[in-house]
C-alpha cells in the first residue's frame, strides 16, 4: 500500500508542487522572522558586550530615581569613597547623555538618525586597548572644542578644523564648537550601531548634561585581581549613595540589549501574523487540490478497496501524500526563509553598522517550520482523505458519476454563521463594556467563515452574472458554463482569494477613514493655520521641544493673531502609568481646539485639571475627584477634576500652564499659531522656522502640509500591509492556476472532442482564460463586499470611541482591486490555457 501511494504521488508531481507553493510561502514567513530576530538579537548582544567589555561593575541611578526630572548624581567625593572599598581597582566617572544632536555644515539642518545621538565627556586619548580611540587630531581641551566619531563627521560634513553646531537637549540650547579630533572604536570601526557621538571636555559635558561641574551620572568600576564581577557588585552595594545601584557589565549589556530585543519580538509577531494568513489561504489551496485529485482517482481508489484495502488504509494513503508534500514544502520554505533573513540582516547590518556575525538558525526555527508546514498540510488534506475512503469498490467496475451534493445544508450553515458574525459585530459596534474587542474579533472571524460557506450558493448568481458580461461567443460561453458546473470547486478556489482581498479591503476602508478624519479635523476643527511639532524618538517628558518664549516672538509676526503652547508628558496619574498629561493656557487653547464641555467647567486654575470624556470613562473619573499625578519635579501632587471635555484634536489630563514648573523640563512639545484670513501663511511659516532653527527636532508647517504629513504616515502603514498581504493574494492566484491545471487534466477527453469538432487553439485558450477570470473576479467581489462591511464596522466602532470623525469608503481603490484581480486572472490562465490548447487531439479523445 505504501509503494502504491508513493508511485501515485510521483505520477502527479506537478499538481502537488503547485499546492506546496502555498506552504513554502507560509513557512518562509515563519522561518525568516525567527531566524532574523534571533540573528539580530545575537548581534545586539555582542554589540553591548563589546561596549561594556572593560566594565566589571557599573554604578548607575536606580530605575525609580532615573525617571526623576533631576536624577541623583555622583560627586568626586562619592567616587573616592567607592574607590576605597576593598576589591575596587579603579573608578571612572561617566558624564554622558542622549539627545546630543549635531547639525550638518552644508544646510544647517540636524543630522537625521534612527540610532541614539550621544554626547560624552572625554578625558584623554584612549590607549590601544580602549574602546574609543583618537583616529585624527586630539581630544578636546577647551569648552568650545569637541571631538566626533568618523561616522558623525561624515554625516555632518565636517573634519578636523571645522566648526560644528551641536544641540544638547538637557541644556535646551545649541552652540558652535571647533572640531579638534576624529574618534573611532577599537578595530577601526567608525560606529558601533549607527549612533552619532560628540565628545566634550569633562567639565563642559557636566555643565551641559547636569547643570554643574564635578558631578557624574554613573561610574564604571574595575575589580582587583581575583575578584569576580558578582563579588565586586556585592562588595560595593552597601557603600553606594542613596538612589544608586550596582550592576555587572554582563547585566548592563543584557539590559541594554533587551530594549532592542523587545522591538525585534514585535517584528517577529508581526511577520508571524502574516505567515498565519498565508498558511490559512494555503490550506484552501491544498484542500481544493486533494479534493480534485480524490475525485479524479475514484476508480483507482475503488480498485484498491476492491483488492482489500480498508478505509483506514485509503485514508492513510492520502494523508501520506499530504505528509510528503508538507515535508518537502517545509524544507524549501525553511531554506527560502533563511535566504530572506540573510538579505534582511545584511540591510540591517549596513544601516546600523552592527558587529559581524553569521545567521543563527535555531532548533526552534527548524522545528516551527516543519511543524507549521506539515501540520497545516495534513489538516487541509484530512477531509479529502476521509472522502477518498468513502469511494465504493463498485466504482472500480464502471464509471461512476458522483453527483454534486445539494447546497441546501451548506447554505443554511453559512447563513447561520454569517448571522452570528454580524450579531457579534453589532455588539462590538454598540460598545458593550468589556466585550468590544472580543465581539469585533469574533465577528470578523465568523463573518469570513460564514461567507466562505455561502460562496458555493453565490457562485451561480454572482459568477454567472459576471460571466454574461464577458461571454461574447461559443468559447467564452463554454468557459462560463465550466466555471458554474462545479460551484463547490469554484467557491473553494475563490475563497482563498476572498480572504486576502477581504483583509486588503478592510484595511483600505479603515485607512481611508483615518485620512478623511485627519483632513476633516485639521481643516474644519483646528483654529490654527500653522502647526509646530516635535519629532522625538522617546515619549515626551518636558525635555523635548522648544522654548515656549519663542512663541511670543512668533506672535509679533505680521498676520499672527494668537499662539498656544502645548507641554506634554507621559506620567502616572491616580496610580495608572502612561497617562497623557498636557499643560497649556486653556483660555487660549479652548477656542483653537473647539473644546466642548461635557461636564463641569474647563477654566481650570492652579490645583485643578480637566480631562477628555474617553479617558474619564476608561479610568472611572468624575467631576470632583482628586487625581494624584506623580510629577517629575515636586513628587505627587493632587489636582481636583473640575471638568470633562470632548474634542478630537487632543486627549488626556490638561493642567494650567503654571504647572509646567513640575514637569521634567520647560520645553513645549507642540505649538499652534492662528493667523488673519488674508495672511501670507508661507511667509509666516518661513519666519517661524527661522525662530525655531536652534531646535533640531522641531518642524513647522501649515495645515495642508500637516495633513499631508499625517496622511503619509497612514500611507506608509497601508503600504506595509498591502505588500505583506499581497503574498496571501499571490497564494490564492497560485490556487487558481492549480485548479485550472487539474481541471484541464480532468477534462482531457472533453477538450479533445471540442478540438475534433472544430474548436481552434485560440478558442480553447479563450475558454480557459474566461474560467480563470470569473474565478478571480468572483473571489475578489466577495472579498471586497465583505472587506467593506468589516471595514465599515471597524470604522463605526472607532467613531463611537471618538477615534474617527469621518467614515470613508475608497470606491476608486476598491474598483482598482477588482480590475487588478481580473487582469491577474487572465495572467494566471496563461500557462493552463497554453497546455489545454496544445493537447494532442487523438490522444485526448482516447484518454480515460
CSV table of C-alpha atoms in Angstrom, one decimal, residues 399-797:
chain,number,residue,atom,x,y,z
A,399,UNK,CA,-17.6,4.8,-14.5
A,400,UNK,CA,-19.5,6.2,-11.6
A,401,UNK,CA,-20.5,9.8,-11.7
A,402,UNK,CA,-20.7,11.2,-8.3
A,403,UNK,CA,-23.3,14.0,-8.5
A,404,UNK,CA,-22.7,17.2,-6.6
A,405,UNK,CA,-24.4,17.1,-3.2
A,406,UNK,CA,-27.2,19.6,-2.6
A,407,UNK,CA,-26.0,23.0,-1.4
A,408,UNK,CA,-29.0,23.5,1.0
A,409,UNK,CA,-27.3,22.3,4.2
A,410,UNK,CA,-24.1,24.2,3.4
A,411,UNK,CA,-26.0,27.4,2.6
A,412,UNK,CA,-28.1,27.2,5.8
A,413,UNK,CA,-25.0,26.7,7.8
A,414,UNK,CA,-23.2,29.6,6.1
A,415,UNK,CA,-26.2,31.8,6.7
A,416,UNK,CA,-26.4,31.0,10.4
A,417,UNK,CA,-22.6,31.5,10.9
A,418,UNK,CA,-22.7,34.8,8.9
A,419,UNK,CA,-25.7,36.0,11.1
A,420,UNK,CA,-23.8,35.1,14.2
A,421,UNK,CA,-20.8,37.1,12.9
A,422,UNK,CA,-23.0,40.0,12.1
A,423,UNK,CA,-24.5,39.9,15.6
A,424,UNK,CA,-21.1,39.9,17.3
A,425,UNK,CA,-20.1,42.9,15.1
A,426,UNK,CA,-23.2,44.7,16.2
A,427,UNK,CA,-22.3,44.0,19.8
A,428,UNK,CA,-18.9,45.4,19.1
A,429,UNK,CA,-20.4,48.5,17.5
A,430,UNK,CA,-22.7,49.1,20.4
A,431,UNK,CA,-19.6,49.1,22.6
A,432,UNK,CA,-20.7,46.7,25.4
A,433,UNK,CA,-18.3,47.2,28.3
A,434,UNK,CA,-15.5,44.6,28.3
A,435,UNK,CA,-16.9,42.8,25.2
A,436,UNK,CA,-16.0,45.2,22.4
A,437,UNK,CA,-12.6,43.7,21.3
A,438,UNK,CA,-13.8,40.1,21.7
A,439,UNK,CA,-17.0,40.8,19.9
A,440,UNK,CA,-15.3,42.5,17.0
A,441,UNK,CA,-12.7,39.8,16.7
A,442,UNK,CA,-15.2,37.0,16.8
A,443,UNK,CA,-17.5,38.8,14.4
A,444,UNK,CA,-14.8,39.2,11.8
A,445,UNK,CA,-13.7,35.5,12.1
A,446,UNK,CA,-17.3,34.2,11.9
A,447,UNK,CA,-18.2,36.6,9.1
A,448,UNK,CA,-15.3,35.3,6.9
A,449,UNK,CA,-16.1,31.7,7.7
A,450,UNK,CA,-19.8,32.3,7.0
A,451,UNK,CA,-19.3,34.0,3.6
A,452,UNK,CA,-16.9,31.2,2.7
A,453,UNK,CA,-19.6,28.6,3.4
A,454,UNK,CA,-22.2,30.7,1.5
A,455,UNK,CA,-19.9,31.1,-1.5
A,456,UNK,CA,-21.0,27.9,-3.4
A,457,UNK,CA,-24.5,29.2,-3.3
A,458,UNK,CA,-23.4,32.6,-4.6
A,459,UNK,CA,-21.4,31.1,-7.4
A,460,UNK,CA,-24.2,30.9,-10.0
A,461,UNK,CA,-25.8,34.3,-9.3
A,462,UNK,CA,-22.5,36.3,-9.0
A,463,UNK,CA,-20.1,34.5,-11.2
A,464,UNK,CA,-22.9,33.8,-13.7
A,465,UNK,CA,-23.8,37.4,-13.9
A,466,UNK,CA,-20.2,38.5,-14.4
A,467,UNK,CA,-19.8,35.7,-17.0
A,468,UNK,CA,-22.6,37.0,-19.1
A,469,UNK,CA,-20.8,40.3,-19.4
A,470,UNK,CA,-17.7,38.6,-20.8
A,471,UNK,CA,-19.3,35.8,-22.8
A,472,UNK,CA,-19.3,37.0,-26.4
A,473,UNK,CA,-19.1,33.7,-28.3
A,474,UNK,CA,-19.1,30.0,-28.1
A,475,UNK,CA,-15.7,29.6,-26.5
A,476,UNK,CA,-16.3,32.2,-23.7
A,477,UNK,CA,-19.8,30.8,-23.2
A,478,UNK,CA,-18.3,27.4,-22.6
A,479,UNK,CA,-15.8,28.9,-20.2
A,480,UNK,CA,-18.7,30.4,-18.2
A,481,UNK,CA,-20.5,27.1,-18.0
A,482,UNK,CA,-17.4,25.3,-17.0
A,483,UNK,CA,-17.0,27.7,-14.1
A,484,UNK,CA,-20.6,27.2,-13.0
A,485,UNK,CA,-20.9,23.4,-13.3
A,486,UNK,CA,-18.9,22.7,-10.1
A,487,UNK,CA,-19.9,25.5,-7.7
A,488,UNK,CA,-18.1,23.9,-4.8
A,489,UNK,CA,-14.8,23.8,-6.6
A,490,UNK,CA,-15.1,27.3,-7.9
A,491,UNK,CA,-16.1,28.6,-4.5
A,492,UNK,CA,-13.2,26.9,-2.6
A,493,UNK,CA,-10.8,28.3,-5.2
A,494,UNK,CA,-12.3,31.8,-4.9
A,495,UNK,CA,-12.5,31.6,-1.1
A,496,UNK,CA,-8.7,31.6,-0.9
A,497,UNK,CA,-8.6,34.9,-2.9
A,498,UNK,CA,-11.5,36.2,-0.9
A,499,UNK,CA,-9.6,36.1,2.4
A,500,UNK,CA,-6.7,38.1,1.1
A,501,UNK,CA,-8.9,40.7,-0.6
A,502,UNK,CA,-11.1,40.9,2.4
A,503,UNK,CA,-8.2,41.9,4.6
A,504,UNK,CA,-6.9,44.3,2.0
A,505,UNK,CA,-10.3,45.9,1.6
A,506,UNK,CA,-10.9,46.2,5.3
A,507,UNK,CA,-7.6,48.0,5.8
A,508,UNK,CA,-8.3,50.2,2.8
A,509,UNK,CA,-11.6,51.4,4.3
A,510,UNK,CA,-10.0,52.0,7.7
A,511,UNK,CA,-7.1,53.8,6.1
A,512,UNK,CA,-9.4,56.0,4.0
A,513,UNK,CA,-11.4,56.8,7.1
A,514,UNK,CA,-8.3,57.8,9.1
A,515,UNK,CA,-7.1,60.0,6.3
A,516,UNK,CA,-10.5,61.6,5.8
A,517,UNK,CA,-10.7,62.2,9.6
A,518,UNK,CA,-7.3,63.8,9.7
A,519,UNK,CA,-8.3,66.1,6.9
A,520,UNK,CA,-11.7,67.0,8.4
A,521,UNK,CA,-10.3,67.6,11.9
A,522,UNK,CA,-7.4,69.9,10.8
A,523,UNK,CA,-9.3,71.7,8.0
A,524,UNK,CA,-12.6,72.2,9.9
A,525,UNK,CA,-11.8,71.8,13.6
A,526,UNK,CA,-8.5,73.4,14.2
A,527,UNK,CA,-8.4,77.2,14.7
A,528,UNK,CA,-4.7,77.4,13.9
A,529,UNK,CA,-3.2,77.8,10.4
A,530,UNK,CA,0.4,76.9,11.5
A,531,UNK,CA,1.4,73.8,13.5
A,532,UNK,CA,4.7,73.3,15.3
A,533,UNK,CA,5.6,69.7,16.1
A,534,UNK,CA,8.4,67.9,17.9
A,535,UNK,CA,9.6,64.7,16.2
A,536,UNK,CA,11.1,62.9,19.2
A,537,UNK,CA,12.0,59.2,19.3
A,538,UNK,CA,11.1,58.9,23.0
A,539,UNK,CA,8.0,59.6,25.0
A,540,UNK,CA,7.7,63.3,25.8
A,541,UNK,CA,8.8,64.4,29.3
A,542,UNK,CA,9.1,68.2,29.0
A,543,UNK,CA,12.8,68.0,27.9
A,544,UNK,CA,11.9,67.7,24.2
A,545,UNK,CA,10.6,70.5,22.1
A,546,UNK,CA,11.2,74.3,22.0
A,547,UNK,CA,11.3,77.2,24.3
A,548,UNK,CA,7.7,78.5,24.6
A,549,UNK,CA,9.0,82.0,24.7
A,550,UNK,CA,9.8,81.7,21.0
A,551,UNK,CA,6.0,81.7,20.5
A,552,UNK,CA,6.0,85.2,22.0
A,553,UNK,CA,8.3,86.2,19.1
A,554,UNK,CA,6.1,84.4,16.6
A,555,UNK,CA,3.1,86.3,18.0
A,556,UNK,CA,4.8,89.5,16.9
A,557,UNK,CA,5.0,88.4,13.2
A,558,UNK,CA,2.7,90.4,11.0
A,559,UNK,CA,-0.5,88.4,10.3
A,560,UNK,CA,-0.4,86.3,13.5
A,561,UNK,CA,-3.5,86.7,15.8
A,562,UNK,CA,-2.6,84.2,18.6
A,563,UNK,CA,-0.4,81.3,19.7
A,564,UNK,CA,-0.8,78.4,22.0
A,565,UNK,CA,2.0,76.2,23.5
A,566,UNK,CA,1.3,72.6,24.5
A,567,UNK,CA,3.6,71.0,27.1
A,568,UNK,CA,3.2,67.2,27.0
A,569,UNK,CA,4.5,64.4,29.3
A,570,UNK,CA,3.6,60.7,29.9
A,571,UNK,CA,3.3,60.2,33.6
A,572,UNK,CA,1.5,58.2,36.3
A,573,UNK,CA,-1.9,59.6,37.4
A,574,UNK,CA,-4.1,58.1,40.1
A,575,UNK,CA,-1.8,55.1,40.2
A,576,UNK,CA,-2.2,54.5,36.4
A,577,UNK,CA,1.0,54.7,34.4
A,578,UNK,CA,1.4,56.0,30.9
A,579,UNK,CA,-1.2,58.7,31.2
A,580,UNK,CA,-1.0,61.7,28.8
A,581,UNK,CA,-0.6,64.9,30.7
A,582,UNK,CA,-0.7,68.3,29.0
A,583,UNK,CA,-0.2,71.8,30.3
A,584,UNK,CA,-1.4,74.8,28.4
A,585,UNK,CA,-3.3,78.1,28.5
A,586,UNK,CA,-6.8,76.7,28.5
A,587,UNK,CA,-8.4,80.1,27.8
A,588,UNK,CA,-6.4,80.2,24.5
A,589,UNK,CA,-6.5,76.5,23.7
A,590,UNK,CA,-10.2,76.1,24.2
A,591,UNK,CA,-11.4,78.2,21.2
A,592,UNK,CA,-8.5,77.0,19.0
A,593,UNK,CA,-9.4,73.3,19.5
A,594,UNK,CA,-13.2,73.7,19.6
A,595,UNK,CA,-13.5,72.2,23.2
A,596,UNK,CA,-17.0,71.0,24.0
A,597,UNK,CA,-17.9,71.0,27.8
A,598,UNK,CA,-19.4,67.6,28.7
A,599,UNK,CA,-19.4,68.1,32.5
A,600,UNK,CA,-18.4,70.8,34.9
A,601,UNK,CA,-16.2,73.7,33.6
A,602,UNK,CA,-13.0,74.0,31.6
A,603,UNK,CA,-11.4,77.1,33.2
A,604,UNK,CA,-9.1,75.1,35.5
A,605,UNK,CA,-6.9,77.0,37.9
A,606,UNK,CA,-3.9,76.0,40.0
A,607,UNK,CA,-4.6,72.7,41.7
A,608,UNK,CA,-7.3,71.8,39.1
A,609,UNK,CA,-7.4,69.7,36.0
A,610,UNK,CA,-9.8,68.7,33.1
A,611,UNK,CA,-9.9,65.5,31.1
A,612,UNK,CA,-11.4,64.2,27.9
A,613,UNK,CA,-14.6,62.1,28.1
A,614,UNK,CA,-13.0,58.8,26.9
A,615,UNK,CA,-10.1,59.0,29.4
A,616,UNK,CA,-12.6,59.8,32.2
A,617,UNK,CA,-14.8,56.9,31.3
A,618,UNK,CA,-11.9,54.4,31.0
A,619,UNK,CA,-10.4,55.4,34.3
A,620,UNK,CA,-13.7,55.9,36.2
A,621,UNK,CA,-13.1,59.6,36.9
A,622,UNK,CA,-15.9,62.0,37.6
A,623,UNK,CA,-16.0,65.8,38.3
A,624,UNK,CA,-15.0,66.4,41.9
A,625,UNK,CA,-12.5,63.6,42.1
A,626,UNK,CA,-8.9,64.3,43.3
A,627,UNK,CA,-6.4,62.9,40.9
A,628,UNK,CA,-2.8,62.4,42.1
A,629,UNK,CA,-0.2,62.9,39.5
A,630,UNK,CA,3.4,61.8,40.1
A,631,UNK,CA,5.2,64.9,38.8
A,632,UNK,CA,8.9,64.7,37.8
A,633,UNK,CA,9.5,67.8,40.0
A,634,UNK,CA,7.8,68.0,43.3
A,635,UNK,CA,6.7,64.4,43.6
A,636,UNK,CA,3.0,63.5,43.9
A,637,UNK,CA,0.6,66.4,43.5
A,638,UNK,CA,-3.2,66.3,43.8
A,639,UNK,CA,-5.5,68.0,41.3
A,640,UNK,CA,-9.2,68.4,41.5
A,641,UNK,CA,-11.1,67.3,38.4
A,642,UNK,CA,-13.3,70.2,37.6
A,643,UNK,CA,-14.4,69.5,34.0
A,644,UNK,CA,-14.8,66.9,31.2
A,645,UNK,CA,-14.3,67.9,27.6
A,646,UNK,CA,-14.8,66.5,24.2
A,647,UNK,CA,-12.6,67.3,21.2
A,648,UNK,CA,-11.0,65.1,18.5
A,649,UNK,CA,-7.8,67.1,18.5
A,650,UNK,CA,-6.3,66.3,21.9
A,651,UNK,CA,-6.9,64.0,24.8
A,652,UNK,CA,-5.7,63.2,28.4
A,653,UNK,CA,-5.5,65.3,31.5
A,654,UNK,CA,-4.9,69.1,30.9
A,655,UNK,CA,-3.3,71.3,33.6
A,656,UNK,CA,-3.0,75.1,33.7
A,657,UNK,CA,0.2,76.4,32.1
A,658,UNK,CA,1.5,77.3,35.5
A,659,UNK,CA,2.1,73.6,36.3
A,660,UNK,CA,4.8,73.3,33.7
A,661,UNK,CA,7.3,74.0,36.5
A,662,UNK,CA,6.6,70.5,37.8
A,663,UNK,CA,7.4,68.7,34.6
A,664,UNK,CA,10.9,67.4,33.7
A,665,UNK,CA,11.7,70.4,31.6
A,666,UNK,CA,10.2,73.7,30.4
A,667,UNK,CA,10.0,72.9,26.7
A,668,UNK,CA,6.8,72.9,24.8
A,669,UNK,CA,6.2,69.8,22.7
A,670,UNK,CA,3.7,71.4,20.3
A,671,UNK,CA,2.7,74.9,19.2
A,672,UNK,CA,-0.3,76.3,17.3
A,673,UNK,CA,-0.4,79.7,15.5
A,674,UNK,CA,-3.6,81.4,14.4
A,675,UNK,CA,-3.5,83.9,11.5
A,676,UNK,CA,-5.7,86.5,9.9
A,677,UNK,CA,-7.7,85.3,6.9
A,678,UNK,CA,-5.6,87.3,4.4
A,679,UNK,CA,-2.2,86.4,5.9
A,680,UNK,CA,0.7,85.1,3.8
A,681,UNK,CA,0.9,81.8,5.6
A,682,UNK,CA,4.1,80.6,3.8
A,683,UNK,CA,5.9,83.8,4.8
A,684,UNK,CA,4.9,83.2,8.5
A,685,UNK,CA,5.9,79.6,8.3
A,686,UNK,CA,9.4,80.7,7.0
A,687,UNK,CA,9.8,83.3,9.8
A,688,UNK,CA,8.6,80.8,12.4
A,689,UNK,CA,11.1,78.2,11.1
A,690,UNK,CA,13.9,80.7,11.5
A,691,UNK,CA,12.9,81.3,15.1
A,692,UNK,CA,12.9,77.5,15.7
A,693,UNK,CA,16.2,76.9,14.0
A,694,UNK,CA,18.0,76.1,17.3
A,695,UNK,CA,15.7,73.2,17.9
A,696,UNK,CA,16.6,70.3,15.5
A,697,UNK,CA,13.6,68.1,16.4
A,698,UNK,CA,11.0,70.8,15.7
A,699,UNK,CA,9.2,71.1,12.4
A,700,UNK,CA,6.9,73.9,11.2
A,701,UNK,CA,4.2,73.7,8.6
A,702,UNK,CA,0.8,74.9,7.6
A,703,UNK,CA,-2.4,72.9,7.9
A,704,UNK,CA,-2.2,71.4,4.4
A,705,UNK,CA,1.4,70.2,5.0
A,706,UNK,CA,0.4,68.8,8.4
A,707,UNK,CA,-2.5,66.9,6.8
A,708,UNK,CA,-0.2,65.6,4.1
A,709,UNK,CA,2.4,64.6,6.7
A,710,UNK,CA,-0.1,62.7,8.8
A,711,UNK,CA,-1.6,61.0,5.8
A,712,UNK,CA,1.8,60.0,4.6
A,713,UNK,CA,2.2,58.0,7.8
A,714,UNK,CA,-1.1,56.2,7.1
A,715,UNK,CA,0.0,55.6,3.5
A,716,UNK,CA,3.3,54.0,4.8
A,717,UNK,CA,1.5,51.7,7.2
A,718,UNK,CA,-1.0,50.8,4.5
A,719,UNK,CA,1.8,50.1,2.0
A,720,UNK,CA,3.4,47.7,4.5
A,721,UNK,CA,0.2,45.8,5.0
A,722,UNK,CA,-0.5,45.7,1.3
A,723,UNK,CA,2.9,44.3,0.4
A,724,UNK,CA,2.6,41.6,3.1
A,725,UNK,CA,-1.0,40.7,2.2
A,726,UNK,CA,0.0,40.6,-1.5
A,727,UNK,CA,1.8,37.3,-0.7
A,728,UNK,CA,-1.5,35.9,0.6
A,729,UNK,CA,-3.2,37.1,-2.7
A,730,UNK,CA,-0.3,35.5,-4.6
A,731,UNK,CA,-1.0,32.2,-2.9
A,732,UNK,CA,-4.7,32.5,-3.9
A,733,UNK,CA,-3.8,33.0,-7.6
A,734,UNK,CA,-1.5,30.0,-7.5
A,735,UNK,CA,-4.6,28.2,-6.3
A,736,UNK,CA,-6.4,29.3,-9.5
A,737,UNK,CA,-3.6,28.1,-11.6
A,738,UNK,CA,-3.6,24.8,-9.8
A,739,UNK,CA,-7.4,24.3,-10.1
A,740,UNK,CA,-7.2,25.0,-13.8
A,741,UNK,CA,-4.4,22.6,-14.4
A,742,UNK,CA,-6.2,19.9,-12.5
A,743,UNK,CA,-9.5,20.7,-14.3
A,744,UNK,CA,-7.8,20.5,-17.7
A,745,UNK,CA,-6.4,17.1,-16.8
A,746,UNK,CA,-9.8,16.0,-15.7
A,747,UNK,CA,-11.4,17.2,-19.0
A,748,UNK,CA,-8.7,15.9,-21.3
A,749,UNK,CA,-11.2,13.8,-23.3
A,750,UNK,CA,-13.7,16.6,-23.4
A,751,UNK,CA,-11.1,19.1,-24.7
A,752,UNK,CA,-10.1,16.6,-27.4
A,753,UNK,CA,-13.6,16.2,-28.6
A,754,UNK,CA,-14.0,20.0,-28.7
A,755,UNK,CA,-10.9,20.3,-30.9
A,756,UNK,CA,-12.1,17.4,-33.0
A,757,UNK,CA,-15.4,19.2,-33.8
A,758,UNK,CA,-13.6,22.3,-34.9
A,759,UNK,CA,-12.6,24.5,-31.9
A,760,UNK,CA,-9.4,26.2,-32.6
A,761,UNK,CA,-6.5,26.5,-30.2
A,762,UNK,CA,-7.2,30.2,-29.8
A,763,UNK,CA,-10.8,29.4,-28.7
A,764,UNK,CA,-9.5,26.9,-26.2
A,765,UNK,CA,-7.2,29.4,-24.7
A,766,UNK,CA,-10.0,32.0,-24.6
A,767,UNK,CA,-12.3,29.5,-22.8
A,768,UNK,CA,-9.7,28.7,-20.1
A,769,UNK,CA,-9.0,32.4,-19.7
A,770,UNK,CA,-12.7,33.1,-19.1
A,771,UNK,CA,-12.8,30.4,-16.4
A,772,UNK,CA,-9.8,31.9,-14.6
A,773,UNK,CA,-11.1,35.5,-15.0
A,774,UNK,CA,-14.5,34.5,-13.5
A,775,UNK,CA,-12.9,32.7,-10.5
A,776,UNK,CA,-10.6,35.7,-9.8
A,777,UNK,CA,-13.4,38.3,-10.2
A,778,UNK,CA,-15.8,36.2,-8.1
A,779,UNK,CA,-13.4,35.8,-5.3
A,780,UNK,CA,-12.4,39.5,-5.4
A,781,UNK,CA,-16.0,40.7,-5.4
A,782,UNK,CA,-16.8,38.5,-2.4
A,783,UNK,CA,-13.6,39.9,-0.7
A,784,UNK,CA,-14.4,43.5,-1.5
A,785,UNK,CA,-18.0,43.2,-0.3
A,786,UNK,CA,-17.0,41.5,3.0
A,787,UNK,CA,-14.0,43.8,3.4
A,788,UNK,CA,-16.1,46.9,3.0
A,789,UNK,CA,-18.6,45.6,5.6
A,790,UNK,CA,-15.9,44.7,8.1
A,791,UNK,CA,-14.1,48.0,7.4
A,792,UNK,CA,-17.2,50.0,8.0
A,793,UNK,CA,-17.9,48.0,11.2
A,794,UNK,CA,-14.4,48.7,12.5
A,795,UNK,CA,-14.6,52.4,11.4
A,796,UNK,CA,-18.0,53.0,13.1
A,797,UNK,CA,-16.7,51.3,16.2
